[in-house]
Amino acid sequence: MRRFVIFLLLICVVALFAARLTILHINDTHGHAWPWNETNNPNIGGFAAIATIVEEVRKEVESAGGHVLFLHAGDMNTGVPESDMLDAAPDIVAFNMMKLDAMVLGNHELDKPKQVLARQMKLAKFPMLSANFHDPEGVVKPEPYIVKDFGDVKVAIIGLTTEETAILEPLHLKGATFANCVETAKRLVEELKGKVDIIVVLAHLGWEPGGEGKTTSKQLAQLVDGIDVIVDGHSHTKFETAQVVNNVIVVQAWEWGKYVGRLDLEIENGKIVSHSWRAIPVNLKVYKGKDEQGKDIYEFVDKPYEEHFYVKTVLDYFRELGGERLNTVIGKTRVLLDGERANVRSKSTNLANMICDAMMWKVNADVALMNGGGIRASIRPGDITVRDVLTVLPFGNTLYVLKMTGEQLMKVLEYAATVKEGQGAFLQVGGLTWKSVAGKVVEAKVKGEPIDPSRTYVVVTNNYLAGGGDGYTMLTNLPGYDTGFRLDSVLVEYIQTVLEGEIKDYDSSLRYVRE
């Protein structure tokens, strides 16, 4: 009997020092505040359904004496016109209603002038973090970290933004810099040692691939001791399980709010003793065929989640603003216009070729240069609306005309040949065909003729690349000018004028061949 009493006392003592923490997380939502349709997957995602998931998990965990953190690993901006037109106000208001605990700055938070980000941070009722970001102008002042004290456990949340933002978003930085993530993390982990129980890094770094001058979440876990959890974004990686690197738990929840990641931690004496993670599908479905009446049949991957009434009501209001203009039909296409992320960042597609051709047509240029990362979606067969075009080209970029010698143009191709497939810097072109082998340019022609090093060519690009974006620094300080023509408007004009409003087919030939 005495042994049994001692055993019970030991259990009670352990319980006194045990804590349960659940981290819910999303990343790279890119304006997807409302449900949307994909092939064989209608009405998926949306913040109202995510709000229901967050509310259900909070009730479950807190009723059992645990604690919940809800985190966003960056890139709420850019991707859906209704959000883009309002500088992500719908997204932020929805996050406020969901009581988001913290968000890290992603590179796309700097797609617009810093003053826009400053207004977003003022609207947000949650902190936007970035410990390695420094703005000498003082316009954007993110906190480096926050500490959440739940009583039985103290949790520090450190924000880190990818260093390659300096390459990806040069137009609006105006002197702002991004310090090395490993060095920043080491300094802050040392500073927090003994003050908190658990250190979470909320990171917009990406799982892979790595590269010179940028840190991945995998590398951060390998190189910095003392981190317990990394909640990651940026690479749009679909994790099947949590990764454990150097005793650091690393998680990421794919993209667009298709999933909500759930990480459950058991903590004893300030140490994580066990963990489990799952990706909760947000109304994702599996196509099961057709019924006897020919109606499509779908089956939910997980249980269906109803949309939270209050969040849905607010988001519906925002969606109605400007909706009539966005629904204007500007043309039709009989074929899929391919703007899928994996494709436009690795090869020529019919949509990428069309965009480049439209750029050349508008300014009568010899060559067009476009970054694959600037093309954000496909256009499916049927009516083409203003919304479709703005979803494909959401950045508001303008055409920039340059005069370049053949020698200077070759410098662009030499750099482009080194860009890895899957990177936003992958070069889409018009008026130009070229080939590289093992990262070296072996052939390049303009309108079927080999590039003449001494000849001057009229080259059209976008203002992002002309400003040195995606590493194309060789395009800066060349003679040229910003036309002010918005790329999305140029594409609409090209479809309506040159293609006479109907696309029956379009050139999808490989203008760049890589071996």
JSON list of C-alpha atoms in Angstrom, two decimals, residues 184-339:
[
{"chain": "A", "resi": 184, "resn": "THR", "atom": "CA", "xyz": [20.96, 36.04, -35.53]},
{"chain": "A", "resi": 185, "resn": "ALA", "atom": "CA", "xyz": [19.45, 32.85, -34.14]},
{"chain": "A", "resi": 186, "resn": "LYS", "atom": "CA", "xyz": [22.59, 31.94, -32.17]},
{"chain": "A", "resi": 187, "resn": "ARG", "atom": "CA", "xyz": [22.63, 35.39, -30.55]},
{"chain": "A", "resi": 188, "resn": "LEU", "atom": "CA", "xyz": [18.97, 35.30, -29.54]},
{"chain": "A", "resi": 189, "resn": "VAL", "atom": "CA", "xyz": [19.03, 31.70, -28.32]},
{"chain": "A", "resi": 190, "resn": "GLU", "atom": "CA", "xyz": [21.91, 32.64, -26.03]},
{"chain": "A", "resi": 191, "resn": "GLU", "atom": "CA", "xyz": [20.00, 35.74, -24.87]},
{"chain": "A", "resi": 192, "resn": "LEU", "atom": "CA", "xyz": [16.89, 33.69, -24.05]},
{"chain": "A", "resi": 193, "resn": "LYS", "atom": "CA", "xyz": [18.69, 30.82, -22.37]},
{"chain": "A", "resi": 194, "resn": "GLY", "atom": "CA", "xyz": [17.37, 30.35, -18.83]},
{"chain": "A", "resi": 195, "resn": "LYS", "atom": "CA", "xyz": [14.54, 32.83, -19.37]},
{"chain": "A", "resi": 196, "resn": "VAL", "atom": "CA", "xyz": [12.14, 30.53, -21.26]},
{"chain": "A", "resi": 197, "resn": "ASP", "atom": "CA", "xyz": [11.41, 26.82, -21.45]},
{"chain": "A", "resi": 198, "resn": "ILE", "atom": "CA", "xyz": [10.78, 26.38, -25.17]},
{"chain": "A", "resi": 199, "resn": "ILE", "atom": "CA", "xyz": [12.25, 28.28, -28.14]},
{"chain": "A", "resi": 200, "resn": "VAL", "atom": "CA", "xyz": [10.20, 28.30, -31.34]},
{"chain": "A", "resi": 201, "resn": "VAL", "atom": "CA", "xyz": [11.62, 29.87, -34.49]},
{"chain": "A", "resi": 202, "resn": "LEU", "atom": "CA", "xyz": [8.86, 31.17, -36.75]},
{"chain": "A", "resi": 203, "resn": "ALA", "atom": "CA", "xyz": [10.76, 31.11, -40.02]},
{"chain": "A", "resi": 204, "resn": "HIS", "atom": "CA", "xyz": [10.16, 32.15, -43.58]},
{"chain": "A", "resi": 205, "resn": "LEU", "atom": "CA", "xyz": [13.22, 30.32, -44.86]},
{"chain": "A", "resi": 206, "resn": "GLY", "atom": "CA", "xyz": [12.10, 27.25, -46.78]},
{"chain": "A", "resi": 207, "resn": "TRP", "atom": "CA", "xyz": [13.00, 23.60, -46.28]},
{"chain": "A", "resi": 208, "resn": "GLU", "atom": "CA", "xyz": [15.08, 23.45, -49.47]},
{"chain": "A", "resi": 209, "resn": "PRO", "atom": "CA", "xyz": [16.83, 24.04, -51.79]},
{"chain": "A", "resi": 210, "resn": "GLY", "atom": "CA", "xyz": [19.73, 25.87, -50.21]},
{"chain": "A", "resi": 211, "resn": "GLY", "atom": "CA", "xyz": [22.00, 28.29, -51.97]},
{"chain": "A", "resi": 212, "resn": "GLU", "atom": "CA", "xyz": [24.70, 30.86, -51.51]},
{"chain": "A", "resi": 213, "resn": "GLY", "atom": "CA", "xyz": [23.68, 33.68, -49.19]},
{"chain": "A", "resi": 214, "resn": "LYS", "atom": "CA", "xyz": [20.48, 32.07, -47.88]},
{"chain": "A", "resi": 215, "resn": "THR", "atom": "CA", "xyz": [19.67, 29.81, -44.97]},
{"chain": "A", "resi": 216, "resn": "THR", "atom": "CA", "xyz": [17.11, 27.01, -45.09]},
{"chain": "A", "resi": 217, "resn": "SER", "atom": "CA", "xyz": [15.18, 25.75, -42.07]},
{"chain": "A", "resi": 218, "resn": "LYS", "atom": "CA", "xyz": [17.07, 22.46, -42.35]},
{"chain": "A", "resi": 219, "resn": "GLN", "atom": "CA", "xyz": [20.40, 24.29, -42.18]},
{"chain": "A", "resi": 220, "resn": "LEU", "atom": "CA", "xyz": [19.21, 26.43, -39.28]},
{"chain": "A", "resi": 221, "resn": "ALA", "atom": "CA", "xyz": [18.32, 23.31, -37.31]},
{"chain": "A", "resi": 222, "resn": "GLN", "atom": "CA", "xyz": [21.70, 21.74, -38.11]},
{"chain": "A", "resi": 223, "resn": "LEU", "atom": "CA", "xyz": [23.78, 24.79, -37.21]},
{"chain": "A", "resi": 224, "resn": "VAL", "atom": "CA", "xyz": [22.05, 26.32, -34.18]},
{"chain": "A", "resi": 225, "resn": "ASP", "atom": "CA", "xyz": [21.79, 24.47, -30.87]},
{"chain": "A", "resi": 226, "resn": "GLY", "atom": "CA", "xyz": [19.04, 25.36, -28.43]},
{"chain": "A", "resi": 227, "resn": "ILE", "atom": "CA", "xyz": [16.10, 25.67, -30.82]},
{"chain": "A", "resi": 228, "resn": "ASP", "atom": "CA", "xyz": [13.21, 23.33, -30.00]},
{"chain": "A", "resi": 229, "resn": "VAL", "atom": "CA", "xyz": [10.81, 23.89, -32.92]},
{"chain": "A", "resi": 230, "resn": "ILE", "atom": "CA", "xyz": [10.96, 25.57, -36.32]},
{"chain": "A", "resi": 231, "resn": "VAL", "atom": "CA", "xyz": [7.62, 26.51, -37.89]},
{"chain": "A", "resi": 232, "resn": "ASP", "atom": "CA", "xyz": [8.60, 27.16, -41.49]},
{"chain": "A", "resi": 233, "resn": "GLY", "atom": "CA", "xyz": [7.30, 28.65, -44.74]},
{"chain": "A", "resi": 234, "resn": "HIS", "atom": "CA", "xyz": [8.59, 30.00, -48.09]},
{"chain": "A", "resi": 235, "resn": "SER", "atom": "CA", "xyz": [9.28, 26.78, -50.02]},
{"chain": "A", "resi": 236, "resn": "HIS", "atom": "CA", "xyz": [5.59, 25.70, -50.19]},
{"chain": "A", "resi": 237, "resn": "THR", "atom": "CA", "xyz": [6.67, 22.23, -49.06]},
{"chain": "A", "resi": 238, "resn": "LYS", "atom": "CA", "xyz": [4.02, 19.57, -48.49]},
{"chain": "A", "resi": 239, "resn": "PHE", "atom": "CA", "xyz": [5.26, 17.76, -45.39]},
{"chain": "A", "resi": 240, "resn": "GLU", "atom": "CA", "xyz": [3.88, 14.28, -44.78]},
{"chain": "A", "resi": 241, "resn": "THR", "atom": "CA", "xyz": [5.47, 14.08, -41.33]},
{"chain": "A", "resi": 242, "resn": "ALA", "atom": "CA", "xyz": [7.34, 16.43, -39.02]},
{"chain": "A", "resi": 243, "resn": "GLN", "atom": "CA", "xyz": [11.08, 16.46, -39.68]},
{"chain": "A", "resi": 244, "resn": "VAL", "atom": "CA", "xyz": [13.57, 16.14, -36.83]},
{"chain": "A", "resi": 245, "resn": "VAL", "atom": "CA", "xyz": [17.04, 17.59, -37.46]},
{"chain": "A", "resi": 246, "resn": "ASN", "atom": "CA", "xyz": [19.62, 17.89, -34.66]},
{"chain": "A", "resi": 247, "resn": "ASN", "atom": "CA", "xyz": [16.77, 17.29, -32.16]},
{"chain": "A", "resi": 248, "resn": "VAL", "atom": "CA", "xyz": [14.85, 20.22, -33.65]},
{"chain": "A", "resi": 249, "resn": "ILE", "atom": "CA", "xyz": [11.27, 19.59, -34.80]},
{"chain": "A", "resi": 250, "resn": "VAL", "atom": "CA", "xyz": [10.65, 21.26, -38.18]},
{"chain": "A", "resi": 251, "resn": "VAL", "atom": "CA", "xyz": [7.14, 21.63, -39.65]},
{"chain": "A", "resi": 252, "resn": "GLN", "atom": "CA", "xyz": [5.56, 23.35, -42.64]},
{"chain": "A", "resi": 253, "resn": "ALA", "atom": "CA", "xyz": [1.95, 23.36, -43.91]},
{"chain": "A", "resi": 254, "resn": "TRP", "atom": "CA", "xyz": [2.24, 23.45, -47.71]},
{"chain": "A", "resi": 255, "resn": "GLU", "atom": "CA", "xyz": [0.52, 26.57, -49.14]},
{"chain": "A", "resi": 256, "resn": "TRP", "atom": "CA", "xyz": [-2.59, 28.75, -49.51]},
{"chain": "A", "resi": 257, "resn": "GLY", "atom": "CA", "xyz": [-4.25, 27.42, -46.36]},
{"chain": "A", "resi": 258, "resn": "LYS", "atom": "CA", "xyz": [-4.91, 24.03, -47.95]},
{"chain": "A", "resi": 259, "resn": "TYR", "atom": "CA", "xyz": [-3.74, 22.55, -44.66]},
{"chain": "A", "resi": 260, "resn": "VAL", "atom": "CA", "xyz": [-3.50, 23.66, -41.05]},
{"chain": "A", "resi": 261, "resn": "GLY", "atom": "CA", "xyz": [-0.51, 22.08, -39.36]},
{"chain": "A", "resi": 262, "resn": "ARG", "atom": "CA", "xyz": [-1.06, 20.76, -35.84]},
{"chain": "A", "resi": 263, "resn": "LEU", "atom": "CA", "xyz": [1.97, 20.07, -33.63]},
{"chain": "A", "resi": 264, "resn": "ASP", "atom": "CA", "xyz": [1.21, 18.63, -30.17]},
{"chain": "A", "resi": 265, "resn": "LEU", "atom": "CA", "xyz": [4.01, 18.82, -27.60]},
{"chain": "A", "resi": 266, "resn": "GLU", "atom": "CA", "xyz": [4.35, 17.19, -24.20]},
{"chain": "A", "resi": 267, "resn": "ILE", "atom": "CA", "xyz": [6.71, 19.22, -22.02]},
{"chain": "A", "resi": 268, "resn": "GLU", "atom": "CA", "xyz": [8.27, 18.16, -18.72]},
{"chain": "A", "resi": 269, "resn": "ASN", "atom": "CA", "xyz": [10.68, 20.30, -16.71]},
{"chain": "A", "resi": 270, "resn": "GLY", "atom": "CA", "xyz": [11.05, 22.68, -19.63]},
{"chain": "A", "resi": 271, "resn": "LYS", "atom": "CA", "xyz": [11.92, 19.94, -22.12]},
{"chain": "A", "resi": 272, "resn": "ILE", "atom": "CA", "xyz": [9.89, 18.41, -24.95]},
{"chain": "A", "resi": 273, "resn": "VAL", "atom": "CA", "xyz": [9.49, 14.71, -24.11]},
{"chain": "A", "resi": 274, "resn": "SER", "atom": "CA", "xyz": [7.18, 13.75, -26.97]},
{"chain": "A", "resi": 275, "resn": "HIS", "atom": "CA", "xyz": [5.54, 15.24, -30.03]},
{"chain": "A", "resi": 276, "resn": "SER", "atom": "CA", "xyz": [3.06, 14.42, -32.75]},
{"chain": "A", "resi": 277, "resn": "TRP", "atom": "CA", "xyz": [2.17, 16.33, -35.93]},
{"chain": "A", "resi": 278, "resn": "ARG", "atom": "CA", "xyz": [-0.48, 16.11, -38.57]},
{"chain": "A", "resi": 279, "resn": "ALA", "atom": "CA", "xyz": [-1.63, 18.23, -41.48]},
{"chain": "A", "resi": 280, "resn": "ILE", "atom": "CA", "xyz": [-5.36, 18.96, -41.24]},
{"chain": "A", "resi": 281, "resn": "PRO", "atom": "CA", "xyz": [-6.86, 19.23, -44.77]},
{"chain": "A", "resi": 282, "resn": "VAL", "atom": "CA", "xyz": [-9.09, 22.28, -45.11]},
{"chain": "A", "resi": 283, "resn": "ASN", "atom": "CA", "xyz": [-12.04, 20.76, -46.99]},
{"chain": "A", "resi": 284, "resn": "LEU", "atom": "CA", "xyz": [-9.79, 19.02, -49.53]},
{"chain": "A", "resi": 285, "resn": "LYS", "atom": "CA", "xyz": [-11.59, 16.32, -51.47]},
{"chain": "A", "resi": 286, "resn": "VAL", "atom": "CA", "xyz": [-10.96, 13.23, -53.60]},
{"chain": "A", "resi": 287, "resn": "TYR", "atom": "CA", "xyz": [-12.84, 12.86, -56.89]},
{"chain": "A", "resi": 288, "resn": "LYS", "atom": "CA", "xyz": [-14.74, 9.55, -56.94]},
{"chain": "A", "resi": 289, "resn": "GLY", "atom": "CA", "xyz": [-16.33, 9.71, -60.40]},
{"chain": "A", "resi": 290, "resn": "LYS", "atom": "CA", "xyz": [-19.93, 10.39, -61.41]},
{"chain": "A", "resi": 291, "resn": "ASP", "atom": "CA", "xyz": [-23.26, 9.13, -60.12]},
{"chain": "A", "resi": 292, "resn": "GLU", "atom": "CA", "xyz": [-26.08, 7.69, -62.28]},
{"chain": "A", "resi": 293, "resn": "GLN", "atom": "CA", "xyz": [-27.27, 11.20, -63.17]},
{"chain": "A", "resi": 294, "resn": "GLY", "atom": "CA", "xyz": [-23.77, 12.21, -64.30]},
{"chain": "A", "resi": 295, "resn": "LYS", "atom": "CA", "xyz": [-23.13, 14.42, -61.27]},
{"chain": "A", "resi": 296, "resn": "ASP", "atom": "CA", "xyz": [-19.58, 14.56, -59.91]},
{"chain": "A", "resi": 297, "resn": "ILE", "atom": "CA", "xyz": [-19.01, 12.69, -56.65]},
{"chain": "A", "resi": 298, "resn": "TYR", "atom": "CA", "xyz": [-16.42, 13.90, -54.12]},
{"chain": "A", "resi": 299, "resn": "GLU", "atom": "CA", "xyz": [-15.22, 12.50, -50.82]},
{"chain": "A", "resi": 300, "resn": "PHE", "atom": "CA", "xyz": [-13.60, 14.65, -48.13]},
{"chain": "A", "resi": 301, "resn": "VAL", "atom": "CA", "xyz": [-10.00, 13.73, -47.28]},
{"chain": "A", "resi": 302, "resn": "ASP", "atom": "CA", "xyz": [-10.78, 14.60, -43.66]},
{"chain": "A", "resi": 303, "resn": "LYS", "atom": "CA", "xyz": [-14.06, 15.63, -42.07]},
{"chain": "A", "resi": 304, "resn": "PRO", "atom": "CA", "xyz": [-15.76, 18.68, -43.64]},
{"chain": "A", "resi": 305, "resn": "TYR", "atom": "CA", "xyz": [-15.38, 21.96, -41.77]},
{"chain": "A", "resi": 306, "resn": "GLU", "atom": "CA", "xyz": [-18.16, 24.53, -41.84]},
{"chain": "A", "resi": 307, "resn": "GLU", "atom": "CA", "xyz": [-17.23, 28.15, -42.39]},
{"chain": "A", "resi": 308, "resn": "HIS", "atom": "CA", "xyz": [-17.16, 30.24, -39.24]},
{"chain": "A", "resi": 309, "resn": "PHE", "atom": "CA", "xyz": [-20.20, 32.51, -39.53]},
{"chain": "A", "resi": 310, "resn": "TYR", "atom": "CA", "xyz": [-18.65, 35.78, -38.34]},
{"chain": "A", "resi": 311, "resn": "VAL", "atom": "CA", "xyz": [-15.38, 35.36, -40.24]},
{"chain": "A", "resi": 312, "resn": "LYS", "atom": "CA", "xyz": [-17.28, 34.39, -43.39]},
{"chain": "A", "resi": 313, "resn": "THR", "atom": "CA", "xyz": [-19.59, 37.40, -43.06]},
{"chain": "A", "resi": 314, "resn": "VAL", "atom": "CA", "xyz": [-16.67, 39.83, -42.88]},
{"chain": "A", "resi": 315, "resn": "LEU", "atom": "CA", "xyz": [-14.80, 38.18, -45.73]},
{"chain": "A", "resi": 316, "resn": "ASP", "atom": "CA", "xyz": [-17.91, 38.14, -47.93]},
{"chain": "A", "resi": 317, "resn": "TYR", "atom": "CA", "xyz": [-18.18, 41.91, -47.45]},
{"chain": "A", "resi": 318, "resn": "PHE", "atom": "CA", "xyz": [-14.59, 42.42, -48.55]},
{"chain": "A", "resi": 319, "resn": "ARG", "atom": "CA", "xyz": [-15.05, 40.14, -51.57]},
{"chain": "A", "resi": 320, "resn": "GLU", "atom": "CA", "xyz": [-17.98, 42.20, -52.82]},
{"chain": "A", "resi": 321, "resn": "LEU", "atom": "CA", "xyz": [-15.81, 45.32, -52.93]},
{"chain": "A", "resi": 322, "resn": "GLY", "atom": "CA", "xyz": [-14.69, 45.65, -56.56]},
{"chain": "A", "resi": 323, "resn": "GLY", "atom": "CA", "xyz": [-16.15, 42.24, -57.43]},
{"chain": "A", "resi": 324, "resn": "GLU", "atom": "CA", "xyz": [-18.11, 43.51, -60.43]},
{"chain": "A", "resi": 325, "resn": "ARG", "atom": "CA", "xyz": [-15.00, 44.83, -62.17]},
{"chain": "A", "resi": 326, "resn": "LEU", "atom": "CA", "xyz": [-13.05, 41.67, -61.42]},
{"chain": "A", "resi": 327, "resn": "ASN", "atom": "CA", "xyz": [-15.75, 39.51, -62.99]},
{"chain": "A", "resi": 328, "resn": "THR", "atom": "CA", "xyz": [-15.61, 41.38, -66.32]},
{"chain": "A", "resi": 329, "resn": "VAL", "atom": "CA", "xyz": [-15.00, 38.90, -69.17]},
{"chain": "A", "resi": 330, "resn": "ILE", "atom": "CA", "xyz": [-12.14, 40.01, -71.45]},
{"chain": "A", "resi": 331, "resn": "GLY", "atom": "CA", "xyz": [-11.87, 36.94, -73.68]},
{"chain": "A", "resi": 332, "resn": "LYS", "atom": "CA", "xyz": [-12.11, 33.17, -73.96]},
{"chain": "A", "resi": 333, "resn": "THR", "atom": "CA", "xyz": [-9.66, 30.30, -74.18]},
{"chain": "A", "resi": 334, "resn": "ARG", "atom": "CA", "xyz": [-10.26, 26.78, -75.48]},
{"chain": "A", "resi": 335, "resn": "VAL", "atom": "CA", "xyz": [-7.03, 25.47, -73.96]},
{"chain": "A", "resi": 336, "resn": "LEU", "atom": "CA", "xyz": [-5.43, 25.51, -70.56]},
{"chain": "A", "resi": 337, "resn": "LEU", "atom": "CA", "xyz": [-2.99, 28.40, -70.31]},
{"chain": "A", "resi": 338, "resn": "ASP", "atom": "CA", "xyz": [-0.25, 26.86, -68.17]},
{"chain": "A", "resi": 339, "resn": "GLY", "atom": "CA", "xyz": [1.03, 29.03, -65.34]}
]
